[in-house]
PDB file of C-alpha atoms in Angstrom:
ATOM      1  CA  UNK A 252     -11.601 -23.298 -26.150  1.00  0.00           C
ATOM      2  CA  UNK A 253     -13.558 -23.097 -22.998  1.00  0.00           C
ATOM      3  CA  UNK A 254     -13.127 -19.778 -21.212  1.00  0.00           C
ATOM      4  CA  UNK A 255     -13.987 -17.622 -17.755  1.00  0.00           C
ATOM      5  CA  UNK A 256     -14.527 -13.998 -18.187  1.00  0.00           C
ATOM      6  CA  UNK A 257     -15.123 -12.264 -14.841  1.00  0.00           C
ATOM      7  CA  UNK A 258     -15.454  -8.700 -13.958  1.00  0.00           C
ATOM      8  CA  UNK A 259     -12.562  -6.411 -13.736  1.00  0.00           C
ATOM      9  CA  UNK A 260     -11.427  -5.079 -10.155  1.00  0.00           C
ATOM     10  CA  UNK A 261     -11.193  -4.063  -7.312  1.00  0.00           C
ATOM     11  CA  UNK A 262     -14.569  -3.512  -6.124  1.00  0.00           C
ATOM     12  CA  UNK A 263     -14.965  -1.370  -2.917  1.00  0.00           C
ATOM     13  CA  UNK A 264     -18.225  -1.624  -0.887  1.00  0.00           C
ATOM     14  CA  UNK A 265     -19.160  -0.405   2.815  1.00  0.00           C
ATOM     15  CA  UNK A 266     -20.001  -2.730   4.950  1.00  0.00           C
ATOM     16  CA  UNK A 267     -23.651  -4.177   4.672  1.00  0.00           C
ATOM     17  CA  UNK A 268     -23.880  -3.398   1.111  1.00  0.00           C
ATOM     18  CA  UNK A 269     -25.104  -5.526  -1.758  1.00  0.00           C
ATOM     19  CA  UNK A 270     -21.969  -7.325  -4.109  1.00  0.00           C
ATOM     20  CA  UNK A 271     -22.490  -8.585  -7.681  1.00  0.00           C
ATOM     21  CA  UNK A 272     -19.374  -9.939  -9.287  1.00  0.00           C
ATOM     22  CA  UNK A 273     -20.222 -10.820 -13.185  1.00  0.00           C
ATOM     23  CA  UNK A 274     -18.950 -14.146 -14.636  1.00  0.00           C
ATOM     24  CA  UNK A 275     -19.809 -15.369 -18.065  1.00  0.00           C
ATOM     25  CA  UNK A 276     -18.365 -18.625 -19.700  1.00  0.00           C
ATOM     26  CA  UNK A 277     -18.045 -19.928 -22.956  1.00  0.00           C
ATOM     27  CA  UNK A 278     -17.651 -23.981 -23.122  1.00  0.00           C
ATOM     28  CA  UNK A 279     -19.188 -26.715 -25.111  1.00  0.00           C
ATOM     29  CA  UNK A 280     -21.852 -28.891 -22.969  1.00  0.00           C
ATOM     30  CA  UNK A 281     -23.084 -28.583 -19.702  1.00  0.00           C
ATOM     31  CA  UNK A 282     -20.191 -27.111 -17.810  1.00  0.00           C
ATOM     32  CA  UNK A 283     -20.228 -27.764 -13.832  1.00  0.00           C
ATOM     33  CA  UNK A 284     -19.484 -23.722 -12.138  1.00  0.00           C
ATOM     34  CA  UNK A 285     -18.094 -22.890  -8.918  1.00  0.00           C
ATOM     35  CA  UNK A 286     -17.164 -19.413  -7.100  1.00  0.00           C
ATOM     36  CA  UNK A 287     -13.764 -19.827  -5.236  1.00  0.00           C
ATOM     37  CA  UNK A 288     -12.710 -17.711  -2.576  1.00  0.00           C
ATOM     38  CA  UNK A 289      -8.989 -17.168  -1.396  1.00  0.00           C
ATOM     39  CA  UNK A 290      -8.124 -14.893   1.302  1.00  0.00           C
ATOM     40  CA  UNK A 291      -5.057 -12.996   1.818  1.00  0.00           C
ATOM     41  CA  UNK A 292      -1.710 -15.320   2.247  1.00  0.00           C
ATOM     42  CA  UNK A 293      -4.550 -18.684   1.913  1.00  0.00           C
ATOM     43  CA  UNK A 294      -5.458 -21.232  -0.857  1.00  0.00           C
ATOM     44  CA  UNK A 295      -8.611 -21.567  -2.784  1.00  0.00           C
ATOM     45  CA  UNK A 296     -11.764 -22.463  -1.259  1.00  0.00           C
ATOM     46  CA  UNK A 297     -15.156 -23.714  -2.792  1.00  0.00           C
ATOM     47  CA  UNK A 298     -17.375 -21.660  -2.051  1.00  0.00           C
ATOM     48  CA  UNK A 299     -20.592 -22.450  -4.079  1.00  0.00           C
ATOM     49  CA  UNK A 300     -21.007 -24.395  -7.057  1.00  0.00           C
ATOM     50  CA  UNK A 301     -23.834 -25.654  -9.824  1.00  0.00           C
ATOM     51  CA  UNK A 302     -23.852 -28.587 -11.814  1.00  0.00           C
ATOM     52  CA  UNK A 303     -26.576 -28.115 -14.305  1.00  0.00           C
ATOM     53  CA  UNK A 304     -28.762 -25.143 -15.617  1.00  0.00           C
ATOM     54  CA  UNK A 305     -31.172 -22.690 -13.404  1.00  0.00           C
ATOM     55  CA  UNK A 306     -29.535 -24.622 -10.419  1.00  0.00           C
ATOM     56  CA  UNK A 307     -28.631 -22.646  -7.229  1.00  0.00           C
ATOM     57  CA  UNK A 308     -25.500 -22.627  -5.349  1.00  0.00           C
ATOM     58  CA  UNK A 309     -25.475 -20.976  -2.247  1.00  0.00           C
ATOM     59  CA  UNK A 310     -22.985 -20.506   1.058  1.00  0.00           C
ATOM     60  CA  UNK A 311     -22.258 -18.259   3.949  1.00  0.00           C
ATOM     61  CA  UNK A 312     -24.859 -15.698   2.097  1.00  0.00           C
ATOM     62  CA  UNK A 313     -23.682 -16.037  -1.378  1.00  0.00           C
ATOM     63  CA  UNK A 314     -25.860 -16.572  -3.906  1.00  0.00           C
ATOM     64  CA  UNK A 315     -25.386 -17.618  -7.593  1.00  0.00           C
ATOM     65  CA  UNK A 316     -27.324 -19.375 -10.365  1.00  0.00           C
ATOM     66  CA  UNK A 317     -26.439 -21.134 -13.751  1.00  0.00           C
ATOM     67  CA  UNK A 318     -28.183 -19.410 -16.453  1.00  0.00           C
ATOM     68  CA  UNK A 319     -27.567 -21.483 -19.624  1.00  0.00           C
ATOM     69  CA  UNK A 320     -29.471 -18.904 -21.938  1.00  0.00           C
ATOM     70  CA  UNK A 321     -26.755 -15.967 -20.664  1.00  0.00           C
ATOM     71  CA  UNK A 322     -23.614 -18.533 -19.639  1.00  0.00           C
ATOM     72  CA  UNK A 323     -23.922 -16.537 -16.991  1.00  0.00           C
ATOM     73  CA  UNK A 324     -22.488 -16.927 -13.231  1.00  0.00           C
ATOM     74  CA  UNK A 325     -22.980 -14.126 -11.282  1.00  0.00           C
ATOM     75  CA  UNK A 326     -22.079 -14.099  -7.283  1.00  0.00           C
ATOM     76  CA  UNK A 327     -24.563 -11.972  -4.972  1.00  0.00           C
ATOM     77  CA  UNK A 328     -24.363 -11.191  -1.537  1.00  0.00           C
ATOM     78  CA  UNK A 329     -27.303  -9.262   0.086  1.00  0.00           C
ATOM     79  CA  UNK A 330     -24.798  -7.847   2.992  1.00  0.00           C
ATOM     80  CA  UNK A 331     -21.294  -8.159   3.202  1.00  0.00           C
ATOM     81  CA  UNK A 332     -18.936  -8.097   5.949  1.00  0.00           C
ATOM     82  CA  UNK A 333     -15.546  -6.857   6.229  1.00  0.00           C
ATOM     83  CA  UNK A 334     -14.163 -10.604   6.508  1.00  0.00           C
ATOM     84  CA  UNK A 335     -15.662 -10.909   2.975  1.00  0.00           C
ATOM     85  CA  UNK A 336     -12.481  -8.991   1.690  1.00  0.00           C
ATOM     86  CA  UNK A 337     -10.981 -11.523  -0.741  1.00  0.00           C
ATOM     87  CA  UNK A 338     -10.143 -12.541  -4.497  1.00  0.00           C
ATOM     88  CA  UNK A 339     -13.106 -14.656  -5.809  1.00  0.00           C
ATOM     89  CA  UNK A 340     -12.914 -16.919  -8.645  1.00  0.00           C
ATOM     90  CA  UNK A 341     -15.339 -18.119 -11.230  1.00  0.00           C
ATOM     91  CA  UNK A 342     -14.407 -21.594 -12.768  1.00  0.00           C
ATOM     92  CA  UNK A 343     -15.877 -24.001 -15.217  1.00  0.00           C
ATOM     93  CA  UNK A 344     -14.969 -27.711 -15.132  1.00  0.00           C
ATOM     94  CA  UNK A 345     -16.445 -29.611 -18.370  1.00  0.00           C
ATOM     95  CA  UNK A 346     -16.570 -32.800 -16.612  1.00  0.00           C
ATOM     96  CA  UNK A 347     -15.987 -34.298 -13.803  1.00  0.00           C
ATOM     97  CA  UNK A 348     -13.054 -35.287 -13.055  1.00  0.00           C
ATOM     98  CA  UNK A 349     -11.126 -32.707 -15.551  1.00  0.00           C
ATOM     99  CA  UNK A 350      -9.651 -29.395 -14.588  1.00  0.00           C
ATOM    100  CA  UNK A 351     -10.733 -25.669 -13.604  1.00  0.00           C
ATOM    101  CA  UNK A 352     -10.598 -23.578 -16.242  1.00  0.00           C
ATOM    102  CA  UNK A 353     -10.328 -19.712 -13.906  1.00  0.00           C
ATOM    103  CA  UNK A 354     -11.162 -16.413 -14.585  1.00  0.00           C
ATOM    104  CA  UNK A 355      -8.940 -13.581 -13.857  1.00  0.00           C
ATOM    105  CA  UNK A 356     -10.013 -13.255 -10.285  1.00  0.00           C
ATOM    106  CA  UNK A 357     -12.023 -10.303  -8.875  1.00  0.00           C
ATOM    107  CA  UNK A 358     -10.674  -8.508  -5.495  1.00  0.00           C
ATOM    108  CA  UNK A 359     -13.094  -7.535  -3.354  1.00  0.00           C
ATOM    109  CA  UNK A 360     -12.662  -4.745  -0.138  1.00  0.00           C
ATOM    110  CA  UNK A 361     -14.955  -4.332   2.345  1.00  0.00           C
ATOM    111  CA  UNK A 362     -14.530  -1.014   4.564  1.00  0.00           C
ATOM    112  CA  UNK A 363     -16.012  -0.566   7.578  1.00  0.00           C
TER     113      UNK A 363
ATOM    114  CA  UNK B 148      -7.891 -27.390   6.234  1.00  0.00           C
ATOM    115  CA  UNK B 149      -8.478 -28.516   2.652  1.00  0.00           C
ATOM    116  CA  UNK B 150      -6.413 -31.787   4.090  1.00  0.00           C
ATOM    117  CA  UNK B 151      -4.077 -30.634   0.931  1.00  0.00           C
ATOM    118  CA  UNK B 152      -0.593 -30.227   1.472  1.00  0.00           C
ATOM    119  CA  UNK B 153       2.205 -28.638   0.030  1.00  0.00           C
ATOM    120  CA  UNK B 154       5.638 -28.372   0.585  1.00  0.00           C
ATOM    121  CA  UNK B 155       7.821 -25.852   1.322  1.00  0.00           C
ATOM    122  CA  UNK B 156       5.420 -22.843   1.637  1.00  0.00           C
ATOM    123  CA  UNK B 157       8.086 -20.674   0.363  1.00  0.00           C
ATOM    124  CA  UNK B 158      11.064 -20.819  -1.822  1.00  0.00           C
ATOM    125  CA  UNK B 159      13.549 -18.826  -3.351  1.00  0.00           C
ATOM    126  CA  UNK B 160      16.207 -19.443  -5.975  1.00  0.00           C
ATOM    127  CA  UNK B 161      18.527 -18.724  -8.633  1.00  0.00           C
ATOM    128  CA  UNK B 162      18.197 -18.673 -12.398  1.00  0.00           C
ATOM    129  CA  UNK B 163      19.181 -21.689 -14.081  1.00  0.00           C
ATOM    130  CA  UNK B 164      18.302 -23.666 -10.944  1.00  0.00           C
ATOM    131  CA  UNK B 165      15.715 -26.597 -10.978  1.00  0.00           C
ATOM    132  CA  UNK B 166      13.284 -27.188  -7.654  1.00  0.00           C
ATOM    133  CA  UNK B 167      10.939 -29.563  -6.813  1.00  0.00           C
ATOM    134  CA  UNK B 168       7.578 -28.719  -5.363  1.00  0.00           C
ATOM    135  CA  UNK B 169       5.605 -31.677  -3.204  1.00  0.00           C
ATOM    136  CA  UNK B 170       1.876 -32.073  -2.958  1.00  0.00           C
ATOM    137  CA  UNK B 171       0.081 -34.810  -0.907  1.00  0.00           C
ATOM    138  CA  UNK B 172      -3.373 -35.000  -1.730  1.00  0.00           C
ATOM    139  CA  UNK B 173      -6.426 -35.490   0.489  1.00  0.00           C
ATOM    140  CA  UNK B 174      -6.713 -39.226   1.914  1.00  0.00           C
ATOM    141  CA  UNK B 175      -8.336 -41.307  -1.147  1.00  0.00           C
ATOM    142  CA  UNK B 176      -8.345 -38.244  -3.820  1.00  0.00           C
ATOM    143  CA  UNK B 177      -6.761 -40.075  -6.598  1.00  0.00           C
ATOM    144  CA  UNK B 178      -6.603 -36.992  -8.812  1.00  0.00           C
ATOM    145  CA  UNK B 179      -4.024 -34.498  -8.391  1.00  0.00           C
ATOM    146  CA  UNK B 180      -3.923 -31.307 -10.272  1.00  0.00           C
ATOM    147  CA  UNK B 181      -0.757 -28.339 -10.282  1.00  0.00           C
ATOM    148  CA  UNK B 182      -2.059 -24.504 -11.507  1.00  0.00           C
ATOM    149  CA  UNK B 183       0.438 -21.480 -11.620  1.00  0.00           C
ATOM    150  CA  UNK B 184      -0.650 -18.486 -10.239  1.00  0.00           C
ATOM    151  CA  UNK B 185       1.028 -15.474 -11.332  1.00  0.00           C
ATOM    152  CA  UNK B 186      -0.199 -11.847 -11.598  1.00  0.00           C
ATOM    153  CA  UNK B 187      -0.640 -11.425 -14.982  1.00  0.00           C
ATOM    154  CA  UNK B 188      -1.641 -14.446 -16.393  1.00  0.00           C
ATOM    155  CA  UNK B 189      -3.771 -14.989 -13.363  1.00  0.00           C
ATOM    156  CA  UNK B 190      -4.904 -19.277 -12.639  1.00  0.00           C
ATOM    157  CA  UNK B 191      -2.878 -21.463 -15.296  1.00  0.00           C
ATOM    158  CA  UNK B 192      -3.798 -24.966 -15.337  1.00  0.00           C
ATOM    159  CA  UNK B 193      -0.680 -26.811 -15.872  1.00  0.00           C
ATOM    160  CA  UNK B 194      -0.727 -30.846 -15.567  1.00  0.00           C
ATOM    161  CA  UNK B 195      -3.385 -33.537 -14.156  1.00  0.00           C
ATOM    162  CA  UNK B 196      -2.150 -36.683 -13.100  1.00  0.00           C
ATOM    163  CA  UNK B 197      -4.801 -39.483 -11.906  1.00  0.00           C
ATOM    164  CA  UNK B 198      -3.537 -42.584  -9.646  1.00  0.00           C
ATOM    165  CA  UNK B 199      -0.298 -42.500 -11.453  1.00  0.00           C
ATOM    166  CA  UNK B 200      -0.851 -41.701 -15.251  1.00  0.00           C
ATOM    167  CA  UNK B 201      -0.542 -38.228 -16.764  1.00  0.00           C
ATOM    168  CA  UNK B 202      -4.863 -37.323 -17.190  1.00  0.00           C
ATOM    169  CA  UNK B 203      -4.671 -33.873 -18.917  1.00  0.00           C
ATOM    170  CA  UNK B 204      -2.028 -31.040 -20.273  1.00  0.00           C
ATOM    171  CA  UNK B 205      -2.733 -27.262 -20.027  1.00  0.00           C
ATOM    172  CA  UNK B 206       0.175 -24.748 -19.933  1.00  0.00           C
ATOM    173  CA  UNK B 207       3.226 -26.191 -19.083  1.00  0.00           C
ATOM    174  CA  UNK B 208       6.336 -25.203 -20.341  1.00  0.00           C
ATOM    175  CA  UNK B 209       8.584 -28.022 -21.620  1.00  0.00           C
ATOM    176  CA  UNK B 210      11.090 -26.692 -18.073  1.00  0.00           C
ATOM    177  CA  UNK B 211       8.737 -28.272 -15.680  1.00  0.00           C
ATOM    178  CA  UNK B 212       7.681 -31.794 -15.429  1.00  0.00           C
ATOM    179  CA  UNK B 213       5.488 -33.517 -12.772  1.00  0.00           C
ATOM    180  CA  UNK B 214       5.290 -37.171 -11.703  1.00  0.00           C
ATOM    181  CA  UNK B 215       2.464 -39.268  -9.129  1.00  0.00           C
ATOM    182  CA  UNK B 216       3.900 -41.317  -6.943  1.00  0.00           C
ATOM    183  CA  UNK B 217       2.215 -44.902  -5.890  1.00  0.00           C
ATOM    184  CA  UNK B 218       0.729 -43.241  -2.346  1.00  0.00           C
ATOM    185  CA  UNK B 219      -0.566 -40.535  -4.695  1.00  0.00           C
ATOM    186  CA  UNK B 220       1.858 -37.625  -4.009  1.00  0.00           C
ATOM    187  CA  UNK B 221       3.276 -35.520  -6.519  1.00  0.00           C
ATOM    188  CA  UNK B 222       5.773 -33.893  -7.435  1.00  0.00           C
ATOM    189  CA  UNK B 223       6.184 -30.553  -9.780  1.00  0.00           C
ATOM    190  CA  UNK B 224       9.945 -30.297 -11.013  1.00  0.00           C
ATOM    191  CA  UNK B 225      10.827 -26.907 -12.713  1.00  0.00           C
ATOM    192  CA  UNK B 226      14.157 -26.844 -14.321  1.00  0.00           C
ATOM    193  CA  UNK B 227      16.276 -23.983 -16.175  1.00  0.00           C
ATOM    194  CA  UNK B 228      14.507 -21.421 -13.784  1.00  0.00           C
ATOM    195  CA  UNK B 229      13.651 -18.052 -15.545  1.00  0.00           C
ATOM    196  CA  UNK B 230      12.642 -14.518 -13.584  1.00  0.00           C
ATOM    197  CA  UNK B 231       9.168 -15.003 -15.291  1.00  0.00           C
ATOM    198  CA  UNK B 232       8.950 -18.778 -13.394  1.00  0.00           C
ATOM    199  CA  UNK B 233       8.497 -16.267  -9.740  1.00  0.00           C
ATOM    200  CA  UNK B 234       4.996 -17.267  -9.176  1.00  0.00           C
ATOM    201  CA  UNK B 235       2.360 -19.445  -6.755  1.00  0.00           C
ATOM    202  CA  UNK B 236       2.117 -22.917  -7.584  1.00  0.00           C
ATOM    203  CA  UNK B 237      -0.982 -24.510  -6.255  1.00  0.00           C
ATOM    204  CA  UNK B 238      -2.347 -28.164  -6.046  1.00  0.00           C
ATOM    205  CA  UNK B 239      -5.832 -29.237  -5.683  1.00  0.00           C
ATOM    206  CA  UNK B 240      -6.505 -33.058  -5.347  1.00  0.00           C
ATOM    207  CA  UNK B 241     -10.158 -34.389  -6.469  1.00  0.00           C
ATOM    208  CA  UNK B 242     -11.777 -38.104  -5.518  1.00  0.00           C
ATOM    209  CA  UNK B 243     -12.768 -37.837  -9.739  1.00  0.00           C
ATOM    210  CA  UNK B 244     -15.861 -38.853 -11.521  1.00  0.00           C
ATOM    211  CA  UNK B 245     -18.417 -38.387 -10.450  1.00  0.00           C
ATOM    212  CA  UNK B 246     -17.140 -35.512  -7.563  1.00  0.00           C
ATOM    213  CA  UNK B 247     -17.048 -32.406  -9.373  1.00  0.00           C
ATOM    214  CA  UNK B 248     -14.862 -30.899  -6.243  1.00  0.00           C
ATOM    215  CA  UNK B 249     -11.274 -29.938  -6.274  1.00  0.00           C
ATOM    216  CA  UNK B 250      -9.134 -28.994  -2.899  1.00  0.00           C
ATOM    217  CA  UNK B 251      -6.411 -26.634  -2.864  1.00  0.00           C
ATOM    218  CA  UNK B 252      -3.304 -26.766  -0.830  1.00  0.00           C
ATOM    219  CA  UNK B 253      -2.053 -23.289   0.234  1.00  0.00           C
ATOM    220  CA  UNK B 254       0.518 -23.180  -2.493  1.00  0.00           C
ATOM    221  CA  UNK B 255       4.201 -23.000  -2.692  1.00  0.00           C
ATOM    222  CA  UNK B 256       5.434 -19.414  -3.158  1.00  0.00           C
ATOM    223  CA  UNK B 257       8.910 -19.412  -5.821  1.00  0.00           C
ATOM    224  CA  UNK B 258      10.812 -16.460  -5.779  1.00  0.00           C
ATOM    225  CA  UNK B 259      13.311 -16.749  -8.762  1.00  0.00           C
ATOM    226  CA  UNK B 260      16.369 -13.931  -8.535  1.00  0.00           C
TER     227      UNK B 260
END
């Protein structure tokens, strides 16, 4: 079945540093991806998504693009900030309209 | 605000009990979908329901039902509580094809003891 594997945590990073979180996929088609965010004591929130391959989502500095040949995912952030601190999600929806299929979550802390 | 909401933002409860979580979805989402968040099994999808009728299955245990009402709320119902039930339960409501975006609520937290 269709599947979200995402790097293990925590990852630790001083402020202004560079951030990669890993996410691969396995799915049949042309899987829709997103990066959710969710902050201490909040819900999920979107933070980028791509609907088709080599497309580019991008918010509030983060970066990521669908690579069909890898099933690749990855979130980048050239300089993060100590409000970055957070779990982020990878997720694959086959279609619209059905339902995220999540990866294990990655926590990220930011020090100062 | 995801315009998502869920009710009551905490709960706690025996074993054996049953408890119903609420969800009212974003004005005019007709798709609302429940996920169990737990620490070792991380995001589970568990049930879709779209204007009314059951869409999609994932992981729910025969214990917990869920219903759509006609103004689109749901309801989660989780019966026969176990320890291993303690968890976040999360809906996310949808407008469905062709949106490909789902909005969370901030969860209802169970505490089973």
């Amino acid at each position: 079945g269709d599947s979200v594997t995402q790097m293990e945590g925590p990852v630790t990073l001083s402020e202004e540093a560079f951030l990669t979180i890993n996410c691969t996929y396995t799915a049949t088609g042309y899987p829709s991806l997103f990066w959710y965010v969710q902050y201490p004591g909040e819900g999920l929130q979107l933070l980028l998504k791509a609907t088709k391959a080599d497309d580019k989502g991008s918010n509030k500095g983060f970066e990521a693009t669908y690579r069909k040949e890898t099933t690749s995912f990855h979130l980048e952030k050239g300089s993060v900030q100590v409000s970055d601190s957070a779990v982020y999600f990878c997720a694959l929806m086959r279609q619209a309209g059905t339902a995220l299929i999540f990866g294990k979550g990655t926590t990220l802390s930011v020090s100062s | 605000d995801s315009g998502v909401t869920q009710t009551p933002k905490h709960l706690i409860t025996a074993t054996g009990q049953r408890v119903t979580l609420r969800c009212s979805p974003r004005s005019g989402d007709l798709s609302v979908y429940w996920y169990q968040q737990s620490l070792d099994q991380g995001l589970q999808f568990l049930i879709q329901y779209y204007n009314g009728e059951e869409r999609a299955k994932g992981n729910i245990l025969e214990r917990f039902s869920a219903q759509q009402f006609p103004d689109l709320h749901s309801e989660l119902n989780l019966s026969s509580l176990e320890l291993g039930d303690s968890a976040l339960y999360f809906c996310a409501s949808s407008a469905g094809q062709p949106n490909t975006e789902a909005f969370f609520g901030q969860g209802t937290r169970l505490t089973v003891v």
